[in-house]
PDB file of C-alpha atoms in Angstrom:
ATOM      1  CA  MET A   1       0.100   0.083   0.094  1.00 44.00           C
ATOM      2  CA  LYS A   2       0.877   3.961  -0.686  1.00 39.00           C
ATOM      3  CA  LEU A   3       0.884   6.391   1.726  1.00 39.00           C
ATOM      4  CA  ARG A   4      -1.616   8.967  -0.316  1.00 40.00           C
ATOM      5  CA  TYR A   5      -3.035  12.046  -0.022  1.00 35.00           C
ATOM      6  CA  LEU A   6      -5.901  11.919  -1.992  1.00 38.00           C
ATOM      7  CA  LEU A   7      -8.614   8.821  -1.656  1.00 41.00           C
ATOM      8  CA  PRO A   8      -9.224   8.677  -5.783  1.00 40.00           C
ATOM      9  CA  SER A   9     -12.223   9.919  -7.155  1.00 37.00           C
ATOM     10  CA  LEU A  10     -13.329   7.181  -8.960  1.00 36.00           C
ATOM     11  CA  LEU A  11     -12.403   4.215  -5.876  1.00 43.00           C
ATOM     12  CA  ILE A  12     -15.583   6.460  -4.094  1.00 41.00           C
ATOM     13  CA  LEU A  13     -18.131   7.386  -7.512  1.00 38.00           C
ATOM     14  CA  LEU A  14     -17.156   3.250  -8.018  1.00 40.00           C
ATOM     15  CA  PHE A  15     -18.657   2.943  -3.954  1.00 42.00           C
ATOM     16  CA  LEU A  16     -21.716   5.117  -5.114  1.00 41.00           C
ATOM     17  CA  ILE A  17     -22.563   3.902  -8.250  1.00 36.00           C
ATOM     18  CA  GLY A  18     -22.529   0.227  -6.245  1.00 39.00           C
ATOM     19  CA  CYS A  19     -24.489   0.716  -3.893  1.00 39.00           C
ATOM     20  CA  ASN A  20     -27.076   3.366  -5.190  1.00 39.00           C
ATOM     21  CA  ASN A  21     -27.682   1.044  -7.977  1.00 37.00           C
ATOM     22  CA  GLU A  22     -30.238  -0.936  -6.805  1.00 36.00           C
ATOM     23  CA  ASN A  23     -31.837  -1.797  -9.614  1.00 33.00           C
ATOM     24  CA  SER A  24     -29.473  -3.668 -10.744  1.00 32.00           C
ATOM     25  CA  GLY A  25     -29.105  -6.551  -7.764  1.00 34.00           C
ATOM     26  CA  GLN A  26     -25.846  -3.697  -6.578  1.00 36.00           C
ATOM     27  CA  SER A  27     -27.144  -3.947  -2.631  1.00 38.00           C
ATOM     28  CA  SER A  28     -29.411  -5.249  -0.375  1.00 47.00           C
ATOM     29  CA  SER A  29     -31.444  -4.866   2.436  1.00 45.00           C
ATOM     30  CA  GLY A  30     -30.626  -7.161   5.703  1.00 56.00           C
ATOM     31  CA  GLU A  31     -27.675  -7.143   8.638  1.00 67.00           C
ATOM     32  CA  LEU A  32     -24.878  -8.326   9.157  1.00 78.00           C
ATOM     33  CA  THR A  33     -24.981 -11.215  11.302  1.00 85.00           C
ATOM     34  CA  LYS A  34     -22.001 -12.664  13.889  1.00 89.00           C
ATOM     35  CA  ASN A  35     -21.356 -15.564  11.638  1.00 92.00           C
ATOM     36  CA  THR A  36     -20.952 -13.726   8.522  1.00 92.00           C
ATOM     37  CA  LYS A  37     -18.302 -14.765   6.830  1.00 94.00           C
ATOM     38  CA  ILE A  38     -15.341 -13.104   6.098  1.00 95.00           C
ATOM     39  CA  GLY A  39     -13.214 -12.685   2.638  1.00 93.00           C
ATOM     40  CA  ASN A  40     -10.750 -10.755   1.441  1.00 90.00           C
ATOM     41  CA  SER A  41      -9.627  -7.294   1.581  1.00 89.00           C
ATOM     42  CA  LEU A  42      -8.938  -5.356  -1.319  1.00 88.00           C
ATOM     43  CA  SER A  43      -5.611  -2.271  -1.282  1.00 87.00           C
ATOM     44  CA  ALA A  44      -7.232   1.532  -1.963  1.00 85.00           C
ATOM     45  CA  ASP A  45      -4.240   4.250  -2.102  1.00 86.00           C
ATOM     46  CA  TYR A  46      -6.085   6.470   0.364  1.00 86.00           C
ATOM     47  CA  ASN A  47      -5.213   9.978   2.474  1.00 86.00           C
ATOM     48  CA  ILE A  48      -3.273   8.415   5.877  1.00 93.00           C
ATOM     49  CA  PRO A  49      -3.251  11.654   8.288  1.00 95.00           C
ATOM     50  CA  LYS A  50      -0.928  11.920  10.626  1.00 94.00           C
ATOM     51  CA  SER A  51      -3.038  14.630  13.501  1.00 96.00           C
ATOM     52  CA  VAL A  52      -6.363  15.462  13.920  1.00 96.00           C
ATOM     53  CA  GLU A  53      -5.920  18.555  12.353  1.00 96.00           C
ATOM     54  CA  GLU A  54      -5.669  17.240   9.271  1.00 96.00           C
ATOM     55  CA  ILE A  55      -8.992  15.369   9.351  1.00 96.00           C
ATOM     56  CA  GLU A  56     -10.534  18.700  10.183  1.00 96.00           C
ATOM     57  CA  LYS A  57      -9.163  19.910   7.487  1.00 95.00           C
ATOM     58  CA  ILE A  58     -11.113  17.997   4.919  1.00 94.00           C
ATOM     59  CA  SER A  59     -14.072  16.932   6.906  1.00 96.00           C
ATOM     60  CA  GLU A  60     -16.911  18.245   6.175  1.00 97.00           C
ATOM     61  CA  ASP A  61     -19.278  17.597   8.894  1.00 97.00           C
ATOM     62  CA  ILE A  62     -17.838  16.167  12.208  1.00 98.00           C
ATOM     63  CA  VAL A  63     -20.364  13.910  14.590  1.00 98.00           C
ATOM     64  CA  GLU A  64     -20.608  12.252  17.669  1.00 98.00           C
ATOM     65  CA  ALA A  65     -23.679  10.226  16.276  1.00 98.00           C
ATOM     66  CA  ARG A  66     -25.087   6.548  17.332  1.00 98.00           C
ATOM     67  CA  VAL A  67     -25.246   3.685  15.139  1.00 97.00           C
ATOM     68  CA  VAL A  68     -29.304   2.497  13.905  1.00 96.00           C
ATOM     69  CA  ASN A  69     -28.487  -0.137  11.619  1.00 93.00           C
ATOM     70  CA  ASN A  70     -27.682  -0.737   8.274  1.00 92.00           C
ATOM     71  CA  ILE A  71     -30.321  -0.229   5.469  1.00 93.00           C
ATOM     72  CA  SER A  72     -28.581  -2.537   2.429  1.00 92.00           C
ATOM     73  CA  ILE A  73     -25.793  -4.224   2.274  1.00 92.00           C
ATOM     74  CA  GLY A  74     -23.131  -4.304  -0.356  1.00 91.00           C
ATOM     75  CA  ILE A  75     -23.903  -7.484  -2.932  1.00 89.00           C
ATOM     76  CA  TYR A  76     -20.645  -8.002  -5.656  1.00 85.00           C
ATOM     77  CA  ASP A  77     -21.609  -7.813  -9.028  1.00 79.00           C
ATOM     78  CA  GLU A  78     -18.836 -10.005 -10.848  1.00 76.00           C
ATOM     79  CA  LYS A  79     -20.790  -9.330 -14.211  1.00 75.00           C
ATOM     80  CA  ASN A  80     -20.084  -5.727 -14.477  1.00 72.00           C
ATOM     81  CA  GLY A  81     -17.285  -5.298 -11.978  1.00 68.00           C
ATOM     82  CA  ASP A  82     -18.628  -2.711  -9.525  1.00 75.00           C
ATOM     83  CA  ILE A  83     -17.152  -1.753  -5.431  1.00 76.00           C
ATOM     84  CA  PRO A  84     -20.313  -1.442  -4.342  1.00 86.00           C
ATOM     85  CA  SER A  85     -20.559  -0.458  -0.166  1.00 90.00           C
ATOM     86  CA  THR A  86     -22.739  -0.706   2.349  1.00 95.00           C
ATOM     87  CA  ILE A  87     -25.203   1.921   3.563  1.00 95.00           C
ATOM     88  CA  THR A  88     -24.910   2.570   7.556  1.00 96.00           C
ATOM     89  CA  GLU A  89     -28.087   4.673   9.037  1.00 97.00           C
ATOM     90  CA  LEU A  90     -26.435   6.915  12.454  1.00 98.00           C
ATOM     91  CA  GLU A  91     -28.816   9.102  14.696  1.00 98.00           C
ATOM     92  CA  VAL A  92     -26.933  11.971  15.322  1.00 98.00           C
ATOM     93  CA  LEU A  93     -26.127  12.867  18.796  1.00 98.00           C
ATOM     94  CA  GLN A  94     -23.987  16.060  19.000  1.00 97.00           C
ATOM     95  CA  ASN A  95     -22.530  18.119  16.053  1.00 97.00           C
ATOM     96  CA  TYR A  96     -19.021  19.537  15.719  1.00 97.00           C
ATOM     97  CA  LYS A  97     -18.906  20.739  11.988  1.00 97.00           C
ATOM     98  CA  GLY A  98     -21.302  21.786   9.631  1.00 96.00           C
ATOM     99  CA  SER A  99     -24.901  21.234   9.640  1.00 93.00           C
ATOM    100  CA  PHE A 100     -26.684  17.653  10.455  1.00 95.00           C
ATOM    101  CA  LYS A 101     -28.566  18.460  13.732  1.00 95.00           C
ATOM    102  CA  LYS A 102     -29.007  16.525  16.909  1.00 97.00           C
ATOM    103  CA  GLY A 103     -31.363  13.653  15.941  1.00 97.00           C
ATOM    104  CA  LYS A 104     -31.066  13.343  12.229  1.00 96.00           C
ATOM    105  CA  LYS A 105     -31.076  11.039  10.819  1.00 97.00           C
ATOM    106  CA  ILE A 106     -27.821  10.317   8.493  1.00 97.00           C
ATOM    107  CA  LYS A 107     -26.330   7.788   6.110  1.00 97.00           C
ATOM    108  CA  VAL A 108     -23.500   6.642   5.172  1.00 97.00           C
ATOM    109  CA  ALA A 109     -21.185   4.148   2.444  1.00 96.00           C
ATOM    110  CA  GLU A 110     -18.703   2.112   4.464  1.00 96.00           C
ATOM    111  CA  PRO A 111     -15.977   0.364   2.162  1.00 94.00           C
ATOM    112  CA  TYR A 112     -16.984  -3.308   2.569  1.00 94.00           C
ATOM    113  CA  TYR A 113     -19.286  -5.780   0.760  1.00 93.00           C
ATOM    114  CA  LEU A 114     -21.205  -9.367  -0.039  1.00 92.00           C
ATOM    115  CA  ASN A 115     -19.133 -11.429  -3.017  1.00 90.00           C
ATOM    116  CA  ASP A 116     -20.485 -15.096  -2.938  1.00 87.00           C
ATOM    117  CA  GLY A 117     -22.055 -14.376   0.536  1.00 87.00           C
ATOM    118  CA  SER A 118     -18.871 -13.174   1.995  1.00 91.00           C
ATOM    119  CA  LEU A 119     -17.864  -9.731   3.370  1.00 93.00           C
ATOM    120  CA  GLU A 120     -14.967  -8.033   1.340  1.00 93.00           C
ATOM    121  CA  PHE A 121     -13.064  -5.157   2.640  1.00 93.00           C
ATOM    122  CA  ILE A 122     -11.492  -2.097   1.950  1.00 92.00           C
ATOM    123  CA  GLU A 123      -8.424  -1.777   3.408  1.00 92.00           C
ATOM    124  CA  ASN A 124      -8.421  -3.561   6.392  1.00 94.00           C
ATOM    125  CA  TYR A 125     -11.694  -1.304   7.986  1.00 95.00           C
ATOM    126  CA  ILE A 126     -13.553  -2.537  10.422  1.00 95.00           C
ATOM    127  CA  PRO A 127     -17.430  -2.375  10.149  1.00 95.00           C
ATOM    128  CA  LEU A 128     -19.708   0.017  12.215  1.00 96.00           C
ATOM    129  CA  GLN A 129     -20.665  -1.392  14.935  1.00 95.00           C
ATOM    130  CA  LYS A 130     -25.407  -1.863  15.879  1.00 94.00           C
ATOM    131  CA  ASN A 131     -26.141   0.496  18.621  1.00 96.00           C
ATOM    132  CA  GLU A 132     -22.206   2.909  19.103  1.00 97.00           C
ATOM    133  CA  ASN A 133     -21.875   5.641  19.680  1.00 98.00           C
ATOM    134  CA  TYR A 134     -18.686   7.002  16.875  1.00 98.00           C
ATOM    135  CA  THR A 135     -17.186  10.412  16.375  1.00 98.00           C
ATOM    136  CA  ILE A 136     -17.253  10.439  12.784  1.00 98.00           C
ATOM    137  CA  PHE A 137     -15.549  12.858   9.871  1.00 98.00           C
ATOM    138  CA  LEU A 138     -17.831  13.201   6.768  1.00 97.00           C
ATOM    139  CA  ARG A 139     -18.241  14.616   3.676  1.00 95.00           C
ATOM    140  CA  GLY A 140     -20.876  14.776   0.872  1.00 94.00           C
ATOM    141  CA  GLY A 141     -24.135  13.845   2.058  1.00 91.00           C
ATOM    142  CA  HIS A 142     -25.892  16.911   1.177  1.00 90.00           C
ATOM    143  CA  GLU A 143     -26.442  16.214  -2.595  1.00 87.00           C
ATOM    144  CA  SER A 144     -29.893  14.145  -3.147  1.00 83.00           C
ATOM    145  CA  ASP A 145     -28.438  11.111  -3.295  1.00 84.00           C
ATOM    146  CA  GLY A 146     -27.788  11.793   1.211  1.00 92.00           C
ATOM    147  CA  ILE A 147     -24.982   9.642   1.434  1.00 95.00           C
ATOM    148  CA  SER A 148     -22.265  10.772   2.506  1.00 96.00           C
ATOM    149  CA  SER A 149     -18.667   9.089   2.980  1.00 95.00           C
ATOM    150  CA  ILE A 150     -16.677   9.158   6.004  1.00 96.00           C
ATOM    151  CA  ILE A 151     -12.671   9.811   5.739  1.00 94.00           C
ATOM    152  CA  SER A 152      -9.071   8.411   5.248  1.00 93.00           C
ATOM    153  CA  MET A 153     -11.403   5.130   5.789  1.00 92.00           C
ATOM    154  CA  GLY A 154     -10.597   3.366   9.516  1.00 94.00           C
ATOM    155  CA  TYR A 155      -9.062   7.025  10.084  1.00 96.00           C
ATOM    156  CA  GLY A 156     -12.400   8.838   9.862  1.00 96.00           C
ATOM    157  CA  LYS A 157     -14.051   6.724  12.727  1.00 98.00           C
ATOM    158  CA  TYR A 158     -13.447   6.633  17.031  1.00 98.00           C
ATOM    159  CA  GLN A 159     -15.112   4.777  19.437  1.00 97.00           C
ATOM    160  CA  GLU A 160     -14.090   5.483  22.416  1.00 96.00           C
ATOM    161  CA  ASP A 161     -14.099   2.049  24.297  1.00 96.00           C
ATOM    162  CA  PHE A 162     -13.224  -0.675  21.400  1.00 97.00           C
ATOM    163  CA  LYS A 163      -9.035  -1.224  21.079  1.00 97.00           C
ATOM    164  CA  GLU A 164      -6.849  -1.621  17.957  1.00 97.00           C
ATOM    165  CA  LYS A 165      -4.765  -4.741  17.076  1.00 96.00           C
ATOM    166  CA  GLN A 166      -2.540  -5.224  14.593  1.00 97.00           C
ATOM    167  CA  ALA A 167      -3.978  -7.837  12.302  1.00 96.00           C
ATOM    168  CA  GLU A 168      -4.898  -8.015   8.668  1.00 95.00           C
ATOM    169  CA  VAL A 169      -8.857  -8.383   8.958  1.00 94.00           C
ATOM    170  CA  THR A 170      -8.431 -11.940   6.918  1.00 94.00           C
ATOM    171  CA  ASP A 171      -6.868 -13.271  10.362  1.00 96.00           C
ATOM    172  CA  PHE A 172     -10.466 -13.497  11.193  1.00 96.00           C
ATOM    173  CA  LYS A 173     -13.685 -16.157  10.075  1.00 96.00           C
ATOM    174  CA  THR A 174     -16.146 -14.228  11.098  1.00 96.00           C
ATOM    175  CA  VAL A 175     -17.924 -10.058  12.141  1.00 94.00           C
ATOM    176  CA  GLY A 176     -18.247 -11.351  15.513  1.00 94.00           C
ATOM    177  CA  GLU A 177     -14.632 -11.738  16.284  1.00 96.00           C
ATOM    178  CA  LEU A 178     -14.643  -7.982  15.020  1.00 95.00           C
ATOM    179  CA  GLU A 179     -16.702  -6.314  16.981  1.00 93.00           C
ATOM    180  CA  GLU A 180     -14.677  -4.452  20.587  1.00 93.00           C
ATOM    181  CA  LEU A 181     -12.177  -3.510  17.408  1.00 96.00           C
ATOM    182  CA  ASP A 182     -11.481   0.345  16.482  1.00 96.00           C
ATOM    183  CA  PHE A 183      -9.057  -0.019  13.654  1.00 97.00           C
ATOM    184  CA  ILE A 184      -6.499  -2.711  12.571  1.00 96.00           C
ATOM    185  CA  SER A 185      -3.553  -2.902  10.545  1.00 95.00           C
ATOM    186  CA  PRO A 186      -0.623  -5.441   9.983  1.00 95.00           C
ATOM    187  CA  ASP A 187       1.600  -2.207   9.923  1.00 95.00           C
ATOM    188  CA  ASN A 188       2.075  -1.085  14.084  1.00 96.00           C
ATOM    189  CA  THR A 189       3.749   2.558  12.627  1.00 96.00           C
ATOM    190  CA  LEU A 190      -0.028   3.031  11.302  1.00 95.00           C
ATOM    191  CA  ILE A 191      -2.188   1.688  14.601  1.00 96.00           C
ATOM    192  CA  THR A 192       0.563   3.631  17.043  1.00 97.00           C
ATOM    193  CA  ASN A 193      -0.182   6.850  14.605  1.00 97.00           C
ATOM    194  CA  TYR A 194      -4.387   5.657  14.649  1.00 97.00           C
ATOM    195  CA  LYS A 195      -4.191   5.679  19.061  1.00 97.00           C
ATOM    196  CA  SER A 196      -2.384   9.447  18.806  1.00 97.00           C
ATOM    197  CA  ILE A 197      -5.082  10.358  17.086  1.00 97.00           C
ATOM    198  CA  LYS A 198      -7.539   8.798  18.834  1.00 97.00           C
ATOM    199  CA  GLU A 199      -6.690   9.983  22.088  1.00 97.00           C
ATOM    200  CA  ASN A 200      -7.032  13.243  20.648  1.00 97.00           C
ATOM    201  CA  VAL A 201     -10.066  12.953  19.207  1.00 97.00           C
ATOM    202  CA  PHE A 202     -11.707  12.276  22.008  1.00 97.00           C
ATOM    203  CA  GLN A 203      -9.359  14.678  24.123  1.00 96.00           C
ATOM    204  CA  ILE A 204     -10.921  17.951  21.369  1.00 96.00           C
ATOM    205  CA  TYR A 205     -14.656  15.697  21.146  1.00 94.00           C
ATOM    206  CA  GLU A 206     -15.867  15.498  24.622  1.00 81.00           C
TER     207      GLU A 206
END
């Protein structure tokens, strides 16, 4: 994986095309279960921030939010090759930046999807967990589709009580094994960086 400062717009476009293409079977309503199997993890170039300030600058909205449920789980269409994303509904508990008001339900695209019954992830992304509260850095979501994207993959979301682990998502067999994990990476340098930013996030956004 190369360290870059911008997630390619094409990848974002593929995510949003995939999750909005409901008429061609690209998404399916439902929720993950603890027994949902874990498949592959794909690589992508994306921004790896060094500080909270870097994330803040590129965020349109910063909120504390509770995860309500999955609206739709992306399903990979091998024929068309679209990369879909899962759409998750959140309830805003606190607004720190942007126009999302407290109590508003918002939709967020997450970079994972089903392929042949197993979940595939982008860059070891850990899914948001139902009924948990997160501080999340977002952009988009103010257009007609109303879908926001999380800044910098896993670096755009923080759960205060969850832990970090040096691992690949493919080291786990089921979604249930990811419970109470906030961030994983095979690179311990990235984990140290994430922990440092996370500590600052919860000092600033109490």
